[in-house]
Amino acid sequence: MESSGTRRLHSFKEYKSIKTYLFLVFYPRTFIPFIKCVHTALHKFFFLQFSVKLKLRKIPVVSVDNALDKKIPFTPERVSTYLDFIHSLARPMGFCISTFKGKERIRIVSSVLDLLRTCYETASHIYSFSMSTTDRPKYKKDRHFRLIHALDPHLMCVPSLHVAIMIMAWIHYREIFKMPYFTEEESKHYTAQVFESAKAITETVLYVKQHSVNCIPAAIYMMTVILKDLFTIEDAVSFMDCLFVESTDLSPEVKKEINTYIHTMFERFLLEGSSAEDWTDPIKHWLSEYKAS
């Protein structure tokens, strides 16, 4: 590894995702954690969703649209950002693979895969109780949207795994970049890149109409459970406060409405969860109420 005095600051865009995926598949000590992660994603997300879509399994489906969703313009050109979320997880992993060696490299890669697997596993406790959907446009002019409509039955909106996974990436990589190897400048630089990806993808799930504003606070609440002390209330508030700040296609009034709503929902889940027997209870109660309303 280079000494801090000879290192330059990198952009994660320098690291091709395909090289990371090949490393995960062909490096013996990462193959099993990678396969376990893929198996969980297939079993707890894709197969579960299609089993309901094909009427092989009965799970109630709740429409979770909100009036605020209509105030956010459908912006199909943002779809590439939406589809970039796994690559946004892989690129900083590629940086870590090239930076570290031996056991440290395997520890970092395995920890990311284990947390990714946990996100799918944990969210499935909600999806198995009640699935959720939104009224997304039947837009098929773009090949990306045709792919989305073909592969995503759109039945797992609350909580949003896009949002959850990107928060996981931000917080977990932040801890990695706090390691003594990195200077303070490097730590801030690399953490900021993951944070900006998390912010952009969270906003984009609403712009491409794959989620409702209701899906975001549920995901943030779930991550306070998965990441526990690492993802603090202050982190959650800071993240919510940054959403849509730079958006030029939303009025200040709409931005405030969205921000207030997301904060309010998050606080509701948090408060109810503090006295609940299970962390899922607040979201389950909300889904049941929303279905009845």
PDB file of C-alpha atoms in Angstrom:
ATOM      1  CA  MET A   1       0.000   0.000   0.000  1.00  0.00           C
ATOM      2  CA  GLU A   2       1.155   3.516  -0.762  1.00  0.00           C
ATOM      3  CA  SER A   3       2.073   5.910   2.022  1.00  0.00           C
ATOM      4  CA  SER A   4      -0.374   8.765   2.602  1.00  0.00           C
ATOM      5  CA  GLY A   5       2.182  11.281   1.361  1.00  0.00           C
ATOM      6  CA  THR A   6       2.321   9.738  -2.142  1.00  0.00           C
ATOM      7  CA  ARG A   7      -1.384   9.061  -2.693  1.00  0.00           C
ATOM      8  CA  ARG A   8      -3.769  11.030  -4.844  1.00  0.00           C
ATOM      9  CA  LEU A   9      -7.505  11.309  -4.241  1.00  0.00           C
ATOM     10  CA  HIS A  10      -9.479   8.951  -6.450  1.00  0.00           C
ATOM     11  CA  SER A  11     -12.920   9.071  -7.990  1.00  0.00           C
ATOM     12  CA  PHE A  12     -14.785   5.792  -7.647  1.00  0.00           C
ATOM     13  CA  LYS A  13     -15.748   6.144 -11.300  1.00  0.00           C
ATOM     14  CA  GLU A  14     -12.201   5.027 -12.086  1.00  0.00           C
ATOM     15  CA  TYR A  15     -13.100   1.533 -10.835  1.00  0.00           C
ATOM     16  CA  LYS A  16     -15.104  -0.602 -13.238  1.00  0.00           C
ATOM     17  CA  SER A  17     -17.878  -2.615 -11.616  1.00  0.00           C
ATOM     18  CA  ILE A  18     -17.284  -5.590 -13.893  1.00  0.00           C
ATOM     19  CA  LYS A  19     -13.804  -6.095 -12.425  1.00  0.00           C
ATOM     20  CA  THR A  20     -15.299  -6.152  -8.935  1.00  0.00           C
ATOM     21  CA  TYR A  21     -17.936  -8.709  -9.942  1.00  0.00           C
ATOM     22  CA  LEU A  22     -15.276 -10.922 -11.539  1.00  0.00           C
ATOM     23  CA  PHE A  23     -13.206 -10.709  -8.361  1.00  0.00           C
ATOM     24  CA  LEU A  24     -16.196 -11.763  -6.244  1.00  0.00           C
ATOM     25  CA  VAL A  25     -16.911 -14.737  -8.477  1.00  0.00           C
ATOM     26  CA  PHE A  26     -13.395 -16.015  -9.135  1.00  0.00           C
ATOM     27  CA  TYR A  27     -11.564 -15.233  -5.896  1.00  0.00           C
ATOM     28  CA  PRO A  28     -12.064 -18.357  -3.735  1.00  0.00           C
ATOM     29  CA  ARG A  29     -12.540 -16.550  -0.407  1.00  0.00           C
ATOM     30  CA  THR A  30     -15.243 -14.207  -1.717  1.00  0.00           C
ATOM     31  CA  PHE A  31     -17.154 -16.683  -3.876  1.00  0.00           C
ATOM     32  CA  ILE A  32     -19.211 -18.222  -1.055  1.00  0.00           C
ATOM     33  CA  PRO A  33     -20.228 -14.882   0.582  1.00  0.00           C
ATOM     34  CA  PHE A  34     -21.139 -13.610  -2.899  1.00  0.00           C
ATOM     35  CA  ILE A  35     -23.247 -16.673  -3.728  1.00  0.00           C
ATOM     36  CA  LYS A  36     -25.015 -16.476  -0.362  1.00  0.00           C
ATOM     37  CA  CYS A  37     -25.853 -12.834  -1.052  1.00  0.00           C
ATOM     38  CA  VAL A  38     -27.166 -13.586  -4.540  1.00  0.00           C
ATOM     39  CA  HIS A  39     -29.213 -16.521  -3.219  1.00  0.00           C
ATOM     40  CA  THR A  40     -30.849 -14.341  -0.557  1.00  0.00           C
ATOM     41  CA  ALA A  41     -31.657 -11.593  -3.084  1.00  0.00           C
ATOM     42  CA  LEU A  42     -33.221 -14.108  -5.462  1.00  0.00           C
ATOM     43  CA  HIS A  43     -35.159 -15.950  -2.758  1.00  0.00           C
ATOM     44  CA  LYS A  44     -36.269 -13.023  -0.586  1.00  0.00           C
ATOM     45  CA  PHE A  45     -36.879 -10.453  -3.324  1.00  0.00           C
ATOM     46  CA  PHE A  46     -37.309 -11.772  -6.860  1.00  0.00           C
ATOM     47  CA  PHE A  47     -38.835 -15.216  -6.247  1.00  0.00           C
ATOM     48  CA  LEU A  48     -41.053 -13.967  -3.425  1.00  0.00           C
ATOM     49  CA  GLN A  49     -42.329 -11.125  -5.584  1.00  0.00           C
ATOM     50  CA  PHE A  50     -43.000 -13.253  -8.645  1.00  0.00           C
ATOM     51  CA  SER A  51     -44.728 -15.912  -6.533  1.00  0.00           C
ATOM     52  CA  VAL A  52     -47.360 -13.295  -5.689  1.00  0.00           C
ATOM     53  CA  LYS A  53     -47.420 -11.873  -9.208  1.00  0.00           C
ATOM     54  CA  LEU A  54     -48.078 -15.351 -10.625  1.00  0.00           C
ATOM     55  CA  LYS A  55     -50.648 -16.057  -7.881  1.00  0.00           C
ATOM     56  CA  LEU A  56     -48.619 -18.933  -6.457  1.00  0.00           C
ATOM     57  CA  ARG A  57     -48.719 -17.322  -3.031  1.00  0.00           C
ATOM     58  CA  LYS A  58     -51.263 -15.054  -1.352  1.00  0.00           C
ATOM     59  CA  ILE A  59     -49.894 -11.931   0.325  1.00  0.00           C
ATOM     60  CA  PRO A  60     -51.978  -8.728   0.495  1.00  0.00           C
ATOM     61  CA  VAL A  61     -50.833  -5.867  -1.736  1.00  0.00           C
ATOM     62  CA  VAL A  62     -51.304  -2.277  -0.545  1.00  0.00           C
ATOM     63  CA  SER A  63     -51.202   0.779  -2.786  1.00  0.00           C
ATOM     64  CA  VAL A  64     -48.947   3.274  -1.016  1.00  0.00           C
ATOM     65  CA  ASP A  65     -49.284   6.290  -3.308  1.00  0.00           C
ATOM     66  CA  ASN A  66     -49.330   9.714  -1.688  1.00  0.00           C
ATOM     67  CA  ALA A  67     -50.581  13.058  -2.993  1.00  0.00           C
ATOM     68  CA  LEU A  68     -47.039  14.438  -2.706  1.00  0.00           C
ATOM     69  CA  ASP A  69     -45.828  11.952  -5.313  1.00  0.00           C
ATOM     70  CA  LYS A  70     -47.716  13.830  -8.012  1.00  0.00           C
ATOM     71  CA  LYS A  71     -45.819  17.021  -7.168  1.00  0.00           C
ATOM     72  CA  ILE A  72     -42.555  15.372  -8.209  1.00  0.00           C
ATOM     73  CA  PRO A  73     -42.312  15.337 -12.027  1.00  0.00           C
ATOM     74  CA  PHE A  74     -41.807  12.044 -13.802  1.00  0.00           C
ATOM     75  CA  THR A  75     -38.280  12.376 -15.197  1.00  0.00           C
ATOM     76  CA  PRO A  76     -37.397   9.318 -17.301  1.00  0.00           C
ATOM     77  CA  GLU A  77     -33.905  10.578 -18.119  1.00  0.00           C
ATOM     78  CA  ARG A  78     -32.934   9.858 -14.514  1.00  0.00           C
ATOM     79  CA  VAL A  79     -33.415   6.118 -14.991  1.00  0.00           C
ATOM     80  CA  SER A  80     -29.681   5.489 -15.449  1.00  0.00           C
ATOM     81  CA  THR A  81     -29.096   6.833 -11.934  1.00  0.00           C
ATOM     82  CA  TYR A  82     -31.836   4.576 -10.590  1.00  0.00           C
ATOM     83  CA  LEU A  83     -30.270   1.517 -12.216  1.00  0.00           C
ATOM     84  CA  ASP A  84     -26.810   2.486 -10.988  1.00  0.00           C
ATOM     85  CA  PHE A  85     -27.429   1.592  -7.354  1.00  0.00           C
ATOM     86  CA  ILE A  86     -25.651  -1.788  -7.346  1.00  0.00           C
ATOM     87  CA  HIS A  87     -22.733  -0.295  -9.262  1.00  0.00           C
ATOM     88  CA  SER A  88     -22.647   2.472  -6.654  1.00  0.00           C
ATOM     89  CA  LEU A  89     -22.036  -0.263  -4.119  1.00  0.00           C
ATOM     90  CA  ALA A  90     -19.499  -2.076  -6.301  1.00  0.00           C
ATOM     91  CA  ARG A  91     -17.265   0.842  -7.324  1.00  0.00           C
ATOM     92  CA  PRO A  92     -16.071   1.747  -3.808  1.00  0.00           C
ATOM     93  CA  MET A  93     -15.651  -1.991  -3.208  1.00  0.00           C
ATOM     94  CA  GLY A  94     -13.381  -2.071  -6.255  1.00  0.00           C
ATOM     95  CA  PHE A  95     -11.404   0.791  -4.749  1.00  0.00           C
ATOM     96  CA  CYS A  96     -11.019  -1.178  -1.502  1.00  0.00           C
ATOM     97  CA  ILE A  97      -9.988  -4.308  -3.405  1.00  0.00           C
ATOM     98  CA  SER A  98      -7.222  -2.387  -5.141  1.00  0.00           C
ATOM     99  CA  THR A  99      -6.194  -0.561  -1.951  1.00  0.00           C
ATOM    100  CA  PHE A 100      -6.019  -3.424   0.532  1.00  0.00           C
ATOM    101  CA  LYS A 101      -4.478  -6.867   0.370  1.00  0.00           C
ATOM    102  CA  GLY A 102      -4.817 -10.228   2.074  1.00  0.00           C
ATOM    103  CA  LYS A 103      -7.130 -10.731   5.028  1.00  0.00           C
ATOM    104  CA  GLU A 104      -8.065  -7.050   5.302  1.00  0.00           C
ATOM    105  CA  ARG A 105      -9.343  -6.987   1.742  1.00  0.00           C
ATOM    106  CA  ILE A 106     -11.410 -10.149   2.268  1.00  0.00           C
ATOM    107  CA  ARG A 107     -12.788  -8.816   5.561  1.00  0.00           C
ATOM    108  CA  ILE A 108     -13.978  -5.603   3.897  1.00  0.00           C
ATOM    109  CA  VAL A 109     -15.532  -7.323   0.887  1.00  0.00           C
ATOM    110  CA  SER A 110     -17.244  -9.965   3.029  1.00  0.00           C
ATOM    111  CA  SER A 111     -18.637  -7.345   5.410  1.00  0.00           C
ATOM    112  CA  VAL A 112     -20.264  -5.438   2.548  1.00  0.00           C
ATOM    113  CA  LEU A 113     -21.767  -8.628   1.108  1.00  0.00           C
ATOM    114  CA  ASP A 114     -23.036  -9.723   4.517  1.00  0.00           C
ATOM    115  CA  LEU A 115     -24.751  -6.375   5.093  1.00  0.00           C
ATOM    116  CA  LEU A 116     -26.249  -6.396   1.600  1.00  0.00           C
ATOM    117  CA  ARG A 117     -27.631  -9.844   2.310  1.00  0.00           C
ATOM    118  CA  THR A 118     -29.004  -8.605   5.645  1.00  0.00           C
ATOM    119  CA  CYS A 119     -30.854  -5.767   3.901  1.00  0.00           C
ATOM    120  CA  TYR A 120     -32.717  -8.219   1.663  1.00  0.00           C
ATOM    121  CA  GLU A 121     -33.349 -10.642   4.514  1.00  0.00           C
ATOM    122  CA  THR A 122     -34.636  -7.963   6.894  1.00  0.00           C
ATOM    123  CA  ALA A 123     -36.890  -6.245   4.355  1.00  0.00           C
ATOM    124  CA  SER A 124     -38.476  -9.598   3.509  1.00  0.00           C
ATOM    125  CA  HIS A 125     -40.084  -9.678   6.973  1.00  0.00           C
ATOM    126  CA  ILE A 126     -42.224  -6.741   5.820  1.00  0.00           C
ATOM    127  CA  TYR A 127     -42.796  -8.037   2.290  1.00  0.00           C
ATOM    128  CA  SER A 128     -43.961 -11.406   3.595  1.00  0.00           C
ATOM    129  CA  PHE A 129     -46.564  -9.654   5.742  1.00  0.00           C
ATOM    130  CA  SER A 130     -47.781  -7.229   3.110  1.00  0.00           C
ATOM    131  CA  MET A 131     -46.510  -6.218  -0.280  1.00  0.00           C
ATOM    132  CA  SER A 132     -46.910  -2.676  -1.557  1.00  0.00           C
ATOM    133  CA  THR A 133     -47.081  -0.966  -4.909  1.00  0.00           C
ATOM    134  CA  THR A 134     -47.477   2.456  -6.541  1.00  0.00           C
ATOM    135  CA  ASP A 135     -49.084   3.740  -9.700  1.00  0.00           C
ATOM    136  CA  ARG A 136     -46.044   3.921 -11.980  1.00  0.00           C
ATOM    137  CA  PRO A 137     -46.363   5.241 -15.551  1.00  0.00           C
ATOM    138  CA  LYS A 138     -46.572   2.691 -18.321  1.00  0.00           C
ATOM    139  CA  TYR A 139     -43.580   4.273 -19.982  1.00  0.00           C
ATOM    140  CA  LYS A 140     -41.772   1.933 -22.370  1.00  0.00           C
ATOM    141  CA  LYS A 141     -40.095   4.293 -24.816  1.00  0.00           C
ATOM    142  CA  ASP A 142     -36.740   3.702 -23.155  1.00  0.00           C
ATOM    143  CA  ARG A 143     -35.095   0.252 -23.126  1.00  0.00           C
ATOM    144  CA  HIS A 144     -34.220   0.729 -19.454  1.00  0.00           C
ATOM    145  CA  PHE A 145     -37.883   1.117 -18.545  1.00  0.00           C
ATOM    146  CA  ARG A 146     -38.794  -1.891 -20.670  1.00  0.00           C
ATOM    147  CA  LEU A 147     -36.252  -3.890 -18.663  1.00  0.00           C
ATOM    148  CA  ILE A 148     -37.622  -2.577 -15.361  1.00  0.00           C
ATOM    149  CA  HIS A 149     -41.207  -3.440 -16.295  1.00  0.00           C
ATOM    150  CA  ALA A 150     -40.161  -6.914 -17.420  1.00  0.00           C
ATOM    151  CA  LEU A 151     -38.079  -7.818 -14.366  1.00  0.00           C
ATOM    152  CA  ASP A 152     -39.788  -5.893 -11.573  1.00  0.00           C
ATOM    153  CA  PRO A 153     -43.424  -6.764 -10.759  1.00  0.00           C
ATOM    154  CA  HIS A 154     -43.361  -3.640  -8.552  1.00  0.00           C
ATOM    155  CA  LEU A 155     -44.789  -5.223  -5.430  1.00  0.00           C
ATOM    156  CA  MET A 156     -42.052  -4.424  -2.892  1.00  0.00           C
ATOM    157  CA  CYS A 157     -42.113  -0.675  -2.360  1.00  0.00           C
ATOM    158  CA  VAL A 158     -42.228  -0.305   1.446  1.00  0.00           C
ATOM    159  CA  PRO A 159     -39.476  -0.256   2.548  1.00  0.00           C
ATOM    160  CA  SER A 160     -37.443   0.807  -0.473  1.00  0.00           C
ATOM    161  CA  LEU A 161     -34.438  -1.475  -0.855  1.00  0.00           C
ATOM    162  CA  HIS A 162     -32.793   1.069  -3.154  1.00  0.00           C
ATOM    163  CA  VAL A 163     -32.806   3.582  -0.309  1.00  0.00           C
ATOM    164  CA  ALA A 164     -31.889   1.031   2.358  1.00  0.00           C
ATOM    165  CA  ILE A 165     -28.948  -0.388   0.422  1.00  0.00           C
ATOM    166  CA  MET A 166     -27.535   3.030  -0.386  1.00  0.00           C
ATOM    167  CA  ILE A 167     -27.764   4.126   3.258  1.00  0.00           C
ATOM    168  CA  MET A 168     -25.992   0.906   4.201  1.00  0.00           C
ATOM    169  CA  ALA A 169     -23.274   1.700   1.666  1.00  0.00           C
ATOM    170  CA  TRP A 170     -22.815   5.247   2.966  1.00  0.00           C
ATOM    171  CA  ILE A 171     -22.604   4.262   6.632  1.00  0.00           C
ATOM    172  CA  HIS A 172     -20.550   1.086   6.211  1.00  0.00           C
ATOM    173  CA  TYR A 173     -18.018   2.580   3.819  1.00  0.00           C
ATOM    174  CA  ARG A 174     -17.787   5.596   6.120  1.00  0.00           C
ATOM    175  CA  GLU A 175     -16.577   3.228   8.839  1.00  0.00           C
ATOM    176  CA  ILE A 176     -14.074   1.665   6.445  1.00  0.00           C
ATOM    177  CA  PHE A 177     -12.735   5.082   5.471  1.00  0.00           C
ATOM    178  CA  LYS A 178     -12.221   5.913   9.150  1.00  0.00           C
ATOM    179  CA  MET A 179      -9.509   3.255   9.317  1.00  0.00           C
ATOM    180  CA  PRO A 180      -6.030   4.568  10.279  1.00  0.00           C
ATOM    181  CA  TYR A 181      -4.795   3.919   6.726  1.00  0.00           C
ATOM    182  CA  PHE A 182      -6.800   6.906   5.459  1.00  0.00           C
ATOM    183  CA  THR A 183      -5.999  10.528   6.163  1.00  0.00           C
ATOM    184  CA  GLU A 184      -8.789  12.823   7.334  1.00  0.00           C
ATOM    185  CA  GLU A 185      -8.908  14.413   3.879  1.00  0.00           C
ATOM    186  CA  GLU A 186      -9.196  11.009   2.202  1.00  0.00           C
ATOM    187  CA  SER A 187     -11.856   9.854   4.639  1.00  0.00           C
ATOM    188  CA  LYS A 188     -14.028  12.897   3.945  1.00  0.00           C
ATOM    189  CA  HIS A 189     -13.436  12.707   0.191  1.00  0.00           C
ATOM    190  CA  TYR A 190     -14.386   9.033  -0.162  1.00  0.00           C
ATOM    191  CA  THR A 191     -17.299   9.148   2.281  1.00  0.00           C
ATOM    192  CA  ALA A 192     -18.738  12.152   0.440  1.00  0.00           C
ATOM    193  CA  GLN A 193     -18.795  10.207  -2.826  1.00  0.00           C
ATOM    194  CA  VAL A 194     -20.866   7.393  -1.351  1.00  0.00           C
ATOM    195  CA  PHE A 195     -23.149   9.876   0.420  1.00  0.00           C
ATOM    196  CA  GLU A 196     -23.825  11.754  -2.822  1.00  0.00           C
ATOM    197  CA  SER A 197     -24.695   8.481  -4.567  1.00  0.00           C
ATOM    198  CA  ALA A 198     -27.080   7.575  -1.746  1.00  0.00           C
ATOM    199  CA  LYS A 199     -28.729  10.987  -1.929  1.00  0.00           C
ATOM    200  CA  ALA A 200     -29.040  10.963  -5.739  1.00  0.00           C
ATOM    201  CA  ILE A 201     -30.520   7.465  -5.895  1.00  0.00           C
ATOM    202  CA  THR A 202     -32.970   8.175  -3.060  1.00  0.00           C
ATOM    203  CA  GLU A 203     -34.268  11.223  -4.910  1.00  0.00           C
ATOM    204  CA  THR A 204     -34.360   9.366  -8.216  1.00  0.00           C
ATOM    205  CA  VAL A 205     -36.639   6.566  -6.989  1.00  0.00           C
ATOM    206  CA  LEU A 206     -39.333   9.259  -6.791  1.00  0.00           C
ATOM    207  CA  TYR A 207     -38.458  10.955 -10.082  1.00  0.00           C
ATOM    208  CA  VAL A 208     -38.756   7.681 -12.035  1.00  0.00           C
ATOM    209  CA  LYS A 209     -41.914   6.752 -10.085  1.00  0.00           C
ATOM    210  CA  GLN A 210     -40.603   3.474  -8.737  1.00  0.00           C
ATOM    211  CA  HIS A 211     -41.469   4.528  -5.200  1.00  0.00           C
ATOM    212  CA  SER A 212     -43.637   6.852  -3.132  1.00  0.00           C
ATOM    213  CA  VAL A 213     -42.550   9.307  -0.460  1.00  0.00           C
ATOM    214  CA  ASN A 214     -43.944   6.682   1.930  1.00  0.00           C
ATOM    215  CA  CYS A 215     -41.214   4.218   0.941  1.00  0.00           C
ATOM    216  CA  ILE A 216     -38.289   6.405   2.032  1.00  0.00           C
ATOM    217  CA  PRO A 217     -38.911   6.872   5.781  1.00  0.00           C
ATOM    218  CA  ALA A 218     -39.693   3.160   6.152  1.00  0.00           C
ATOM    219  CA  ALA A 219     -36.303   2.323   4.620  1.00  0.00           C
ATOM    220  CA  ILE A 220     -34.486   4.853   6.808  1.00  0.00           C
ATOM    221  CA  TYR A 221     -36.196   3.457   9.895  1.00  0.00           C
ATOM    222  CA  MET A 222     -35.220  -0.097   8.907  1.00  0.00           C
ATOM    223  CA  MET A 223     -31.587   0.930   8.630  1.00  0.00           C
ATOM    224  CA  THR A 224     -31.586   2.276  12.180  1.00  0.00           C
ATOM    225  CA  VAL A 225     -32.366  -1.325  13.135  1.00  0.00           C
ATOM    226  CA  ILE A 226     -29.871  -3.050  10.842  1.00  0.00           C
ATOM    227  CA  LEU A 227     -26.991  -0.646  11.492  1.00  0.00           C
ATOM    228  CA  LYS A 228     -27.954   0.110  15.102  1.00  0.00           C
ATOM    229  CA  ASP A 229     -25.457   2.500  16.725  1.00  0.00           C
ATOM    230  CA  LEU A 230     -23.569   3.174  13.481  1.00  0.00           C
ATOM    231  CA  PHE A 231     -26.541   4.894  11.805  1.00  0.00           C
ATOM    232  CA  THR A 232     -27.617   7.418  14.406  1.00  0.00           C
ATOM    233  CA  ILE A 233     -30.751   9.549  14.581  1.00  0.00           C
ATOM    234  CA  GLU A 234     -28.515  12.497  13.735  1.00  0.00           C
ATOM    235  CA  ASP A 235     -27.327  10.668  10.599  1.00  0.00           C
ATOM    236  CA  ALA A 236     -30.920   9.938   9.595  1.00  0.00           C
ATOM    237  CA  VAL A 237     -32.007  13.555  10.105  1.00  0.00           C
ATOM    238  CA  SER A 238     -28.971  14.848   8.216  1.00  0.00           C
ATOM    239  CA  PHE A 239     -29.732  12.537   5.311  1.00  0.00           C
ATOM    240  CA  MET A 240     -33.408  13.515   5.146  1.00  0.00           C
ATOM    241  CA  ASP A 241     -32.547  17.219   5.355  1.00  0.00           C
ATOM    242  CA  CYS A 242     -30.278  16.941   2.304  1.00  0.00           C
ATOM    243  CA  LEU A 243     -32.891  15.413   0.024  1.00  0.00           C
ATOM    244  CA  PHE A 244     -34.005  17.585  -2.924  1.00  0.00           C
ATOM    245  CA  VAL A 245     -32.038  20.617  -1.682  1.00  0.00           C
ATOM    246  CA  GLU A 246     -30.444  21.144  -5.125  1.00  0.00           C
ATOM    247  CA  SER A 247     -33.553  20.212  -7.125  1.00  0.00           C
ATOM    248  CA  THR A 248     -34.502  23.057  -9.468  1.00  0.00           C
ATOM    249  CA  ASP A 249     -37.743  21.479 -10.681  1.00  0.00           C
ATOM    250  CA  LEU A 250     -39.447  21.611  -7.276  1.00  0.00           C
ATOM    251  CA  SER A 251     -40.687  24.763  -5.580  1.00  0.00           C
ATOM    252  CA  PRO A 252     -39.448  25.619  -2.076  1.00  0.00           C
ATOM    253  CA  GLU A 253     -42.963  24.925  -0.802  1.00  0.00           C
ATOM    254  CA  VAL A 254     -43.022  21.418  -2.291  1.00  0.00           C
ATOM    255  CA  LYS A 255     -39.540  20.682  -0.975  1.00  0.00           C
ATOM    256  CA  LYS A 256     -40.674  21.688   2.499  1.00  0.00           C
ATOM    257  CA  GLU A 257     -43.812  19.538   2.245  1.00  0.00           C
ATOM    258  CA  ILE A 258     -41.790  16.488   1.194  1.00  0.00           C
ATOM    259  CA  ASN A 259     -39.150  17.040   3.864  1.00  0.00           C
ATOM    260  CA  THR A 260     -41.745  17.524   6.597  1.00  0.00           C
ATOM    261  CA  TYR A 261     -43.681  14.440   5.538  1.00  0.00           C
ATOM    262  CA  ILE A 262     -40.622  12.171   5.435  1.00  0.00           C
ATOM    263  CA  HIS A 263     -39.500  13.458   8.838  1.00  0.00           C
ATOM    264  CA  THR A 264     -42.959  12.937  10.325  1.00  0.00           C
ATOM    265  CA  MET A 265     -43.263   9.376   9.042  1.00  0.00           C
ATOM    266  CA  PHE A 266     -39.770   8.488  10.221  1.00  0.00           C
ATOM    267  CA  GLU A 267     -40.498   9.877  13.694  1.00  0.00           C
ATOM    268  CA  ARG A 268     -43.729   7.893  13.820  1.00  0.00           C
ATOM    269  CA  PHE A 269     -41.947   4.633  13.008  1.00  0.00           C
ATOM    270  CA  LEU A 270     -39.179   5.432  15.462  1.00  0.00           C
ATOM    271  CA  LEU A 271     -41.500   6.297  18.342  1.00  0.00           C
ATOM    272  CA  GLU A 272     -43.774   3.306  17.826  1.00  0.00           C
ATOM    273  CA  GLY A 273     -40.758   1.054  17.394  1.00  0.00           C
ATOM    274  CA  SER A 274     -39.282   2.111  20.728  1.00  0.00           C
ATOM    275  CA  SER A 275     -42.086   0.324  22.593  1.00  0.00           C
ATOM    276  CA  ALA A 276     -42.941  -2.398  20.060  1.00  0.00           C
ATOM    277  CA  GLU A 277     -42.164  -6.069  20.577  1.00  0.00           C
ATOM    278  CA  ASP A 278     -40.708  -6.278  17.087  1.00  0.00           C
ATOM    279  CA  TRP A 279     -39.117  -3.576  14.911  1.00  0.00           C
ATOM    280  CA  THR A 280     -41.488  -4.451  12.052  1.00  0.00           C
ATOM    281  CA  ASP A 281     -44.646  -3.636  14.032  1.00  0.00           C
ATOM    282  CA  PRO A 282     -44.789   0.120  13.229  1.00  0.00           C
ATOM    283  CA  ILE A 283     -44.508  -0.493   9.473  1.00  0.00           C
ATOM    284  CA  LYS A 284     -46.985  -3.361   9.593  1.00  0.00           C
ATOM    285  CA  HIS A 285     -49.466  -1.220  11.523  1.00  0.00           C
ATOM    286  CA  TRP A 286     -49.057   1.601   9.040  1.00  0.00           C
ATOM    287  CA  LEU A 287     -49.562  -0.713   6.052  1.00  0.00           C
ATOM    288  CA  SER A 288     -52.712  -2.129   7.676  1.00  0.00           C
ATOM    289  CA  GLU A 289     -54.063   1.358   8.364  1.00  0.00           C
ATOM    290  CA  TYR A 290     -53.199   2.587   4.887  1.00  0.00           C
ATOM    291  CA  LYS A 291     -54.994  -0.359   3.364  1.00  0.00           C
ATOM    292  CA  ALA A 292     -58.086   0.390   5.447  1.00  0.00           C
ATOM    293  CA  SER A 293     -58.094   4.145   4.773  1.00  0.00           C
TER     294      SER A 293
END
